[in-house]
Short mmCIF file of C-alpha atoms and ligand atoms in Angstrom, two decimals:
data_model
loop_
_atom_site.label_atom_id
_atom_site.label_comp_id
_atom_site.label_asym_id
_atom_site.label_seq_id
_atom_site.Cartn_x
_atom_site.Cartn_y
_atom_site.Cartn_z
CA MET J 1 3.02 13.48 14.77
CA GLY J 2 5.17 13.19 12.06
CA LYS J 3 4.50 15.29 9.39
CA VAL J 4 3.23 14.14 5.96
CA PHE J 5 5.04 17.07 3.73
CA GLN J 6 7.26 19.10 5.06
CA GLU J 7 7.25 21.77 3.48
CA ASN J 8 10.14 25.06 3.29
CA ASP J 9 13.14 22.14 3.25
CA LYS J 10 15.81 21.25 2.18
CA ARG J 11 14.71 17.83 2.17
CA ASN J 12 11.14 18.66 0.56
CA THR J 13 10.20 15.42 -1.40
CA PRO J 14 9.39 13.08 1.65
CA ILE J 15 10.68 9.54 0.48
CA TRP J 16 9.92 6.17 0.77
CA PHE J 17 9.41 2.46 -0.82
CA MET J 18 7.02 0.49 -1.05
CA ARG J 19 7.61 -3.51 0.15
CA GLN J 20 11.03 -1.27 2.02
CA ALA J 21 10.87 -4.01 4.12
CA GLY J 22 11.70 -7.61 2.61
CA ARG J 23 14.21 -10.21 0.96
CA TYR J 24 16.38 -7.69 -1.39
CA LEU J 25 18.26 -6.94 3.00
CA PRO J 26 20.15 -9.61 3.71
CA GLU J 27 18.88 -7.86 7.83
CA TYR J 28 15.45 -9.00 7.06
CA ARG J 29 16.09 -12.64 5.54
CA LYS J 30 18.07 -13.73 8.55
CA LEU J 31 15.70 -12.50 11.10
CA ARG J 32 12.85 -13.94 8.18
CA GLN J 33 14.77 -17.58 8.75
CA GLU J 34 15.13 -17.39 12.69
CA LYS J 35 11.30 -17.45 12.05
CA GLY J 36 10.64 -19.24 10.32
CA SER J 37 7.13 -18.81 8.52
CA PHE J 38 6.08 -14.82 6.97
CA LEU J 39 3.07 -15.49 8.60
CA ASP J 40 4.67 -15.87 11.70
CA LEU J 41 7.19 -12.84 11.77
CA CYS J 42 3.77 -10.71 10.78
CA PHE J 43 2.97 -11.98 14.46
CA ASP J 44 5.38 -11.41 16.03
CA PRO J 45 5.23 -7.64 16.99
CA GLU J 46 9.47 -7.22 18.26
CA ALA J 47 10.31 -8.97 15.29
CA ALA J 48 7.56 -6.97 13.12
CA ALA J 49 8.05 -4.25 14.73
CA GLU J 50 12.42 -4.38 14.35
CA VAL J 51 11.46 -5.34 9.92
CA SER J 52 9.13 -2.09 9.69
CA LEU J 53 12.86 -0.05 11.45
CA GLN J 54 15.82 -1.92 9.46
CA PRO J 55 15.30 0.01 6.44
CA ILE J 56 14.54 2.68 8.48
CA ARG J 57 17.83 3.16 10.00
CA ARG J 58 19.61 1.50 6.66
CA PHE J 59 18.56 4.74 4.79
CA ASP J 60 16.56 7.12 6.90
CA LEU J 61 13.92 6.91 4.85
CA ASP J 62 10.96 9.61 6.12
CA PHE J 63 7.90 7.15 6.59
CA ILE J 64 8.30 3.36 8.33
CA ILE J 65 5.46 1.38 7.37
CA LEU J 66 4.00 -1.22 9.97
CA PHE J 67 5.57 -4.68 8.82
CA SER J 68 2.23 -6.81 7.77
CA ASP J 69 0.12 -8.66 4.43
CA ILE J 70 -2.71 -7.20 3.27
CA LEU J 71 -3.34 -11.36 3.31
CA VAL J 72 -4.26 -11.05 6.96
CA ILE J 73 -7.25 -9.97 6.81
CA PRO J 74 -9.14 -13.42 4.96
CA PHE J 75 -7.08 -14.68 7.65
CA ALA J 76 -8.33 -13.31 10.09
CA LEU J 77 -12.30 -14.06 8.58
CA GLY J 78 -11.03 -17.78 8.96
CA GLN J 79 -9.99 -18.36 5.16
CA ASN J 80 -6.83 -19.98 5.94
CA LEU J 81 -3.59 -18.77 4.31
CA ARG J 82 -0.22 -20.09 4.72
CA PHE J 83 2.84 -18.27 1.69
CA VAL J 84 4.87 -19.71 0.20
CA GLU J 85 8.79 -20.34 -0.92
CA GLY J 86 8.45 -18.90 -4.35
CA GLU J 87 5.13 -19.40 -5.16
CA GLY J 88 3.56 -16.81 -2.25
CA PRO J 89 0.48 -17.34 -1.21
CA VAL J 90 -1.83 -19.78 -0.69
CA LEU J 91 -5.55 -19.64 0.41
CA GLY J 92 -8.20 -22.74 1.40
CA ASP J 93 -11.71 -22.88 0.66
CA LEU J 94 -13.92 -19.41 0.21
CA MET J 95 -16.36 -20.09 3.17
CA ALA J 96 -19.67 -19.75 2.13
CA ILE J 97 -21.23 -16.03 2.10
CA GLU J 98 -24.26 -17.05 4.43
CA LYS J 99 -20.57 -18.26 6.61
CA LEU J 100 -18.99 -14.68 6.75
CA GLU J 101 -22.37 -13.09 6.67
CA LYS J 102 -22.74 -14.11 10.31
CA LEU J 103 -19.16 -13.50 11.98
CA ASN J 104 -18.70 -11.09 13.96
CA LEU J 105 -15.91 -9.37 12.66
CA GLU J 106 -14.62 -7.49 15.87
CA LYS J 107 -14.07 -10.70 17.61
CA CYS J 108 -12.11 -11.85 13.61
CA LEU J 109 -9.69 -8.34 14.52
CA LYS J 110 -8.71 -10.34 17.70
CA LYS J 111 -7.14 -13.01 14.83
CA ILE J 112 -4.78 -10.42 13.69
CA ALA J 113 -4.62 -8.56 17.40
CA PRO J 114 -0.63 -9.13 17.18
CA VAL J 115 -0.23 -6.88 14.03
CA PHE J 116 -2.12 -3.73 16.36
CA GLU J 117 1.22 -4.25 18.76
CA THR J 118 3.32 -3.85 15.66
CA LEU J 119 2.37 -0.72 15.87
CA ASP J 120 2.35 -0.23 19.57
CA ILE J 121 6.23 -1.24 19.18
CA LEU J 122 6.84 1.42 16.03
CA LYS J 123 4.11 4.44 18.14
CA GLN J 124 6.68 4.28 21.05
CA LYS J 125 10.59 3.70 18.10
CA LYS J 126 9.06 6.14 15.22
CA GLU J 127 10.98 9.84 16.53
CA ASN J 128 10.96 11.95 13.95
CA LYS J 129 9.42 9.29 11.24
CA THR J 130 5.27 9.26 9.86
CA LEU J 131 3.54 6.40 10.62
CA ILE J 132 1.76 3.78 8.41
CA GLY J 133 -0.81 1.86 8.52
CA PHE J 134 -2.75 -0.74 5.11
CA CYS J 135 -4.86 -3.34 4.40
CA GLY J 136 -5.48 -4.05 0.97
CA ALA J 137 -8.80 -2.30 -1.11
CA PRO J 138 -11.81 -4.46 -0.40
CA PHE J 139 -11.50 -5.54 -4.77
CA THR J 140 -7.60 -6.58 -4.70
CA VAL J 141 -8.20 -8.61 -1.48
CA MET J 142 -11.37 -10.27 -2.82
CA ASN J 143 -9.31 -11.02 -6.21
CA TYR J 144 -7.07 -13.55 -2.81
CA MET J 145 -10.06 -15.21 -1.78
CA VAL J 146 -11.56 -16.13 -5.23
CA GLU J 147 -7.78 -17.16 -7.14
CA LYS J 148 -6.25 -18.08 -3.46
CA GLY J 149 -3.59 -17.10 -5.28
CA THR J 150 -2.05 -14.91 -7.37
CA SER J 151 -3.16 -15.12 -10.48
CA VAL J 152 -2.10 -14.28 -13.81
CA SER J 153 -5.84 -14.68 -15.78
CA HIS J 154 -8.01 -13.23 -13.13
CA HIS J 155 -10.58 -16.17 -14.18
CA LYS J 156 -11.89 -16.80 -11.00
CA ILE J 157 -12.82 -14.07 -10.07
CA LEU J 158 -14.10 -12.23 -13.12
CA ASN J 159 -16.59 -14.61 -13.38
CA PHE J 160 -17.54 -14.10 -10.15
CA ILE J 161 -17.92 -10.54 -9.97
CA ARG J 162 -19.89 -10.86 -13.32
CA ASN J 163 -21.39 -14.15 -12.96
CA GLN J 164 -22.60 -14.28 -9.15
CA GLU J 165 -22.56 -10.19 -8.55
CA LYS J 166 -24.90 -10.14 -5.71
CA LYS J 167 -22.56 -12.71 -3.56
CA ALA J 168 -19.32 -10.10 -5.06
CA GLU J 169 -20.95 -7.04 -3.87
CA ARG J 170 -21.86 -8.81 -0.29
CA LEU J 171 -18.74 -9.68 0.01
CA ILE J 172 -17.15 -7.07 -0.76
CA TYR J 173 -19.51 -5.46 2.14
CA ILE J 174 -18.04 -7.59 4.09
CA LEU J 175 -14.97 -6.38 3.09
CA GLN J 176 -15.58 -2.53 4.04
CA GLU J 177 -16.60 -3.71 6.69
CA ILE J 178 -13.92 -5.31 8.55
CA SER J 179 -11.25 -3.14 6.54
CA VAL J 180 -13.19 0.48 7.99
CA LEU J 181 -12.45 -1.02 12.01
CA TYR J 182 -8.93 -2.52 11.11
CA LEU J 183 -7.93 1.05 9.88
CA LYS J 184 -9.57 2.27 12.90
CA LYS J 185 -7.71 0.21 15.52
CA GLN J 186 -4.30 0.77 13.75
CA ILE J 187 -4.53 4.23 14.18
CA LYS J 188 -5.30 3.46 17.82
CA ALA J 189 -2.48 1.97 17.82
CA GLY J 190 -0.75 5.18 16.57
CA ALA J 191 -0.44 5.36 12.32
CA GLU J 192 -0.66 8.60 11.05
CA VAL J 193 -1.36 8.50 7.46
CA ILE J 194 -3.13 4.70 6.09
CA LYS J 195 -2.59 2.98 3.10
CA VAL J 196 -5.31 1.12 1.00
CA PHE J 197 -3.18 -1.25 -1.80
CA ASP J 198 -5.56 -1.58 -4.29
CA SER J 199 -3.74 -3.55 -6.25
CA TRP J 200 -5.68 -5.44 -9.38
CA ALA J 201 -7.41 -2.17 -9.95
CA GLY J 202 -6.55 -1.96 -13.20
CA ILE J 203 -8.43 -5.51 -14.24
CA LEU J 204 -12.74 -4.29 -15.04
CA SER J 205 -13.91 -2.16 -17.04
CA GLU J 206 -14.96 1.34 -16.02
CA ASN J 207 -19.10 0.62 -15.19
CA GLU J 208 -17.23 -2.61 -12.92
CA TYR J 209 -13.99 0.37 -10.75
CA GLU J 210 -16.82 1.50 -9.45
CA LYS J 211 -18.53 -0.40 -8.39
CA PHE J 212 -15.25 -2.59 -7.05
CA VAL J 213 -12.87 -0.11 -7.08
CA ILE J 214 -14.62 4.07 -5.86
CA LYS J 215 -17.21 2.89 -4.26
CA PRO J 216 -15.62 0.48 -0.99
CA ASN J 217 -12.31 2.85 -2.01
CA LYS J 218 -14.53 5.96 -1.25
CA TYR J 219 -16.83 4.37 1.52
CA ILE J 220 -13.22 3.38 3.88
CA ASN J 221 -12.11 6.85 3.18
CA ASP J 222 -15.02 8.84 4.38
CA GLU J 223 -15.81 6.25 7.14
CA ILE J 224 -12.12 7.08 8.16
CA LYS J 225 -12.55 10.91 7.72
CA LYS J 226 -15.34 10.74 9.69
CA SER J 227 -14.24 9.19 12.67
CA ASN J 228 -10.44 10.72 12.45
CA PRO J 229 -10.30 14.17 10.61
CA ASN J 230 -6.65 14.05 10.83
CA ILE J 231 -5.22 11.07 9.36
CA LYS J 232 -4.18 11.39 6.68
CA THR J 233 -4.96 8.53 3.43
CA THR J 234 -3.56 7.17 0.63
CA PHE J 235 -4.59 5.37 -2.31
CA PHE J 236 -3.23 3.86 -4.85
CA PRO J 237 -5.54 1.65 -7.37
CA ARG J 238 -2.82 0.83 -9.28
CA GLN J 239 -3.39 1.09 -12.98
CA SER J 240 -6.44 2.56 -12.74
CA GLY J 241 -4.97 4.58 -16.36
CA ASP J 242 -7.67 7.33 -17.51
CA LYS J 243 -10.20 6.24 -14.66
CA VAL J 244 -7.86 7.26 -11.33
CA LEU J 245 -9.86 11.12 -12.91
CA LYS J 246 -12.99 9.46 -11.73
CA PHE J 247 -11.72 7.87 -8.39
CA ILE J 248 -10.32 11.14 -7.00
CA GLU J 249 -13.45 12.76 -7.90
CA GLN J 250 -15.12 10.37 -4.95
CA VAL J 251 -12.28 9.44 -2.65
CA LYS J 252 -11.29 12.41 -1.17
CA CYS J 253 -7.99 11.59 -0.03
CA ASP J 254 -5.03 12.94 1.10
CA ILE J 255 -2.64 11.34 -1.10
CA LEU J 256 -2.56 8.78 -4.22
CA ALA J 257 -0.35 6.68 -5.16
CA VAL J 258 0.91 6.53 -8.80
CA ASP J 259 2.78 4.45 -11.63
CA GLU J 260 4.21 4.96 -13.89
CA LYS J 261 0.63 5.96 -16.79
CA TYR J 262 -1.25 8.16 -15.32
CA PRO J 263 -3.59 10.37 -17.67
CA LYS J 264 -2.47 13.87 -18.29
CA LYS J 265 -4.86 15.98 -16.06
CA LEU J 266 -3.62 13.98 -13.21
CA LYS J 267 -1.59 16.93 -12.21
CA GLU J 268 -3.37 19.91 -12.53
CA GLU J 269 -6.11 17.60 -10.68
CA ALA J 270 -4.35 16.48 -8.31
CA LYS J 271 -3.30 20.75 -7.42
CA LYS J 272 -7.37 22.08 -7.85
CA ARG J 273 -7.45 18.81 -4.59
CA ASP J 274 -4.57 19.22 -3.13
CA ILE J 275 -4.04 15.37 -2.94
CA ILE J 276 0.38 14.80 -2.70
CA LEU J 277 1.09 12.48 -5.56
CA GLN J 278 2.68 9.40 -4.42
CA GLY J 279 5.47 7.56 -7.62
CA ASN J 280 6.66 7.16 -8.84
CA LEU J 281 9.49 5.07 -9.93
CA ASN J 282 9.68 1.39 -11.96
CA PRO J 283 11.47 -1.30 -9.07
CA GLU J 284 12.83 -2.87 -12.41
CA ILE J 285 14.99 0.20 -12.79
CA LEU J 286 16.22 -0.16 -10.04
CA LEU J 287 18.08 -3.44 -10.54
CA ILE J 288 19.79 -1.99 -13.26
CA GLY J 289 20.95 1.33 -11.99
CA GLY J 290 23.62 3.27 -13.31
CA PRO J 291 22.65 7.00 -14.71
CA LYS J 292 19.88 5.92 -16.91
CA MET J 293 18.23 5.70 -13.49
CA GLU J 294 19.38 8.87 -11.87
CA LYS J 295 18.17 10.14 -14.75
CA LYS J 296 14.64 8.31 -14.33
CA ILE J 297 14.80 9.95 -10.97
CA ASN J 298 15.93 13.33 -11.69
CA ASP J 299 12.53 13.30 -13.88
CA ILE J 300 10.56 12.49 -12.07
CA LEU J 301 10.99 15.54 -9.51
CA PHE J 302 10.85 17.52 -11.90
CA ASP J 303 7.86 16.40 -13.22
CA PHE J 304 6.25 16.16 -10.24
CA ARG J 305 7.78 19.76 -10.02
CA ASN J 306 4.56 22.03 -9.44
CA ASN J 307 2.83 19.48 -7.74
CA LYS J 308 2.75 17.86 -2.76
CA HIS J 309 5.77 14.69 -4.17
CA ILE J 310 7.03 11.99 -2.04
CA PHE J 311 8.43 9.92 -3.67
CA ASN J 312 7.84 6.47 -4.30
CA LEU J 313 7.72 3.70 -6.45
CA SER J 314 5.01 2.52 -9.13
CA HIS J 315 5.12 -0.74 -6.75
CA GLY J 316 7.09 -3.24 -4.17
CA VAL J 317 11.42 -3.53 -4.35
CA LEU J 318 12.04 -6.35 -5.96
CA PRO J 319 13.99 -9.13 -4.02
CA LYS J 320 16.77 -8.79 -5.64
CA THR J 321 16.97 -5.22 -5.64
CA PRO J 322 21.30 -3.79 -5.34
CA VAL J 323 21.29 -2.02 -1.78
CA GLN J 324 23.35 -0.35 -3.51
CA ASN J 325 21.07 1.62 -6.01
CA VAL J 326 18.25 1.60 -3.00
CA THR J 327 21.17 3.81 -1.57
CA LYS J 328 21.59 5.79 -4.72
CA THR J 329 17.46 6.53 -5.24
CA ILE J 330 17.73 7.93 -2.04
CA ASP J 331 20.97 10.20 -2.27
CA THR J 332 19.12 11.33 -5.97
CA VAL J 333 16.60 12.79 -4.55
CA ARG J 334 17.91 14.64 -1.70
CA ASN J 335 20.89 15.68 -3.71
CA TYR J 336 18.46 17.33 -6.64
CA GLU J 337 16.53 18.96 -3.47
CA SER J 338 19.91 20.76 -2.29
CA ARG J 339 20.79 22.38 -6.11
CA LYS J 340 17.48 23.62 -6.23
CA SER J 341 17.81 25.97 -2.99
CA THR J 342 20.84 26.90 -3.61
CA SER J 343 20.38 27.79 -7.00
O1 CP3 D 1 7.79 -2.89 3.55
C1 CP3 D 1 6.70 -3.15 2.51
O2 CP3 D 1 5.82 -2.40 1.88
C2 CP3 D 1 5.18 -3.24 3.96
C3 CP3 D 1 4.67 -5.15 4.16
C4 CP3 D 1 3.89 -5.07 2.95
C5 CP3 D 1 4.24 -6.12 2.50
N1 CP3 D 1 3.05 -6.62 1.17
C6 CP3 D 1 4.87 -7.23 2.54
C7 CP3 D 1 5.53 -8.86 2.08
C8 CP3 D 1 3.32 -5.01 1.79
C9 CP3 D 1 2.57 -2.97 2.49
C10 CP3 D 1 2.30 -5.79 1.48
C11 CP3 D 1 1.65 -5.78 1.16
C12 CP3 D 1 1.36 -6.19 0.28
N2 CP3 D 1 0.60 -7.77 0.15
C13 CP3 D 1 0.10 -6.53 -1.59
C14 CP3 D 1 -0.05 -4.59 -1.93
C15 CP3 D 1 0.92 -4.62 -2.34
C16 CP3 D 1 1.96 -5.43 -4.22
O3 CP3 D 1 2.78 -6.19 -3.82
O4 CP3 D 1 1.04 -4.59 -5.13
C17 CP3 D 1 0.40 -7.25 -2.16
C18 CP3 D 1 -1.06 -7.81 -2.97
C19 CP3 D 1 0.29 -8.23 -1.60
C20 CP3 D 1 0.11 -10.14 -1.11
C21 CP3 D 1 0.94 -10.66 -1.68
N3 CP3 D 1 1.93 -10.63 -0.41
C22 CP3 D 1 2.29 -11.27 -1.87
C23 CP3 D 1 1.46 -11.95 -3.00
C24 CP3 D 1 3.35 -12.06 -1.95
C25 CP3 D 1 4.35 -12.68 -2.87
C26 CP3 D 1 4.73 -12.08 -3.61
C27 CP3 D 1 6.23 -12.16 -3.26
O5 CP3 D 1 6.25 -10.99 -2.88
O6 CP3 D 1 6.96 -12.76 -2.36
C28 CP3 D 1 3.72 -11.60 -0.48
C29 CP3 D 1 4.50 -11.15 0.67
C30 CP3 D 1 5.17 -10.73 1.15
N4 CP3 D 1 4.82 -9.99 2.00
C31 CP3 D 1 5.94 -10.82 1.04
C32 CP3 D 1 6.57 -9.64 2.05
C33 CP3 D 1 7.93 -8.76 2.98
C34 CP3 D 1 7.69 -11.79 1.44
C35 CP3 D 1 6.92 -12.32 2.23
C36 CP3 D 1 8.28 -13.68 2.57
O7 CP3 D 1 9.87 -12.97 3.23
O8 CP3 D 1 8.93 -14.71 1.79
#
């Protein structure tokens, strides 16, 4: 198994990037064009594995992430899904909850079986790298299912959980069940670390956060740990602010991905619980590059010096990111380490 964290290694801050595969890479754009739609690419195991490996070949990153999307779960549940150029995901109408409850979830996952084949290919090609599988957290996936796409106001989802709470809870239950089954299958196919993306955790009030963020993420973590105690679990409850402290009290994860705004106490709390912190360079800085970017990278490495730390971004790599700024980021992280070990 690839190591998650290599202590006493000269390169002891492992590094990877959220959305490390994607449109900022010319080799991705080429393959994407050949395959037609984004979903076609996701469901072509050879091509998807190739996309996962593109950033590894170019940058020698420490982790390989499965190439897929969190929205394959609504697709597996029978909701229409397409990705529109320049617009993002567009989902069809949400099925009635009674109908969703009757679905055989194992059977639903057969619809997205190519994902497991992609992992199987990656497992054979990963060499010394660590392979990451992932899914969206129930609330974030439910957000897309109800909004039927990307939303700025989140009116529909907030309305849904506030006015149809019981229904929302029933949907969350289905999503947490299918997420656990899905992740277990990814682990069986070769994923060594799993990551659960809760991109919209930050829009909820404290009570809602407990019910729709902490509870389902805890369920997923506990279920995965029960059947696969050696698998490292990563959670990314984005923009949780101070609520992240409650999150780690309940969700006994191995790795916590953080954005730029985290509470002062988090570093100490993570250390106490032996949680690795992952993050947190703003991807916008990578658009500009230069000395400002290098200073920020060094500041982050210094900030997390007393924690176990995996270098990453606070959100995904942006499509307009110049490739040389990604190279420079990796060099800066690795040079910082060698400077540290020779001083
Ligand atoms: O390299 C990797 O990180 C692995 C692949 C990956 C993708 N999406 C590929 C992708 C992962 C881990 C995701 C997660 C994902 N998908 C999240 C959680 C993380 C986050 O960004 O908050 C979310 C919310 C989604 C849903 C999604 N997928 C949206 C809103 C969009 C449209 C916006 C955009 O960037 O185009 C996508 C499309 C998507 N997912 C692309 C990629 C490479 C772009 C597709 C293309 O080629 O046009």
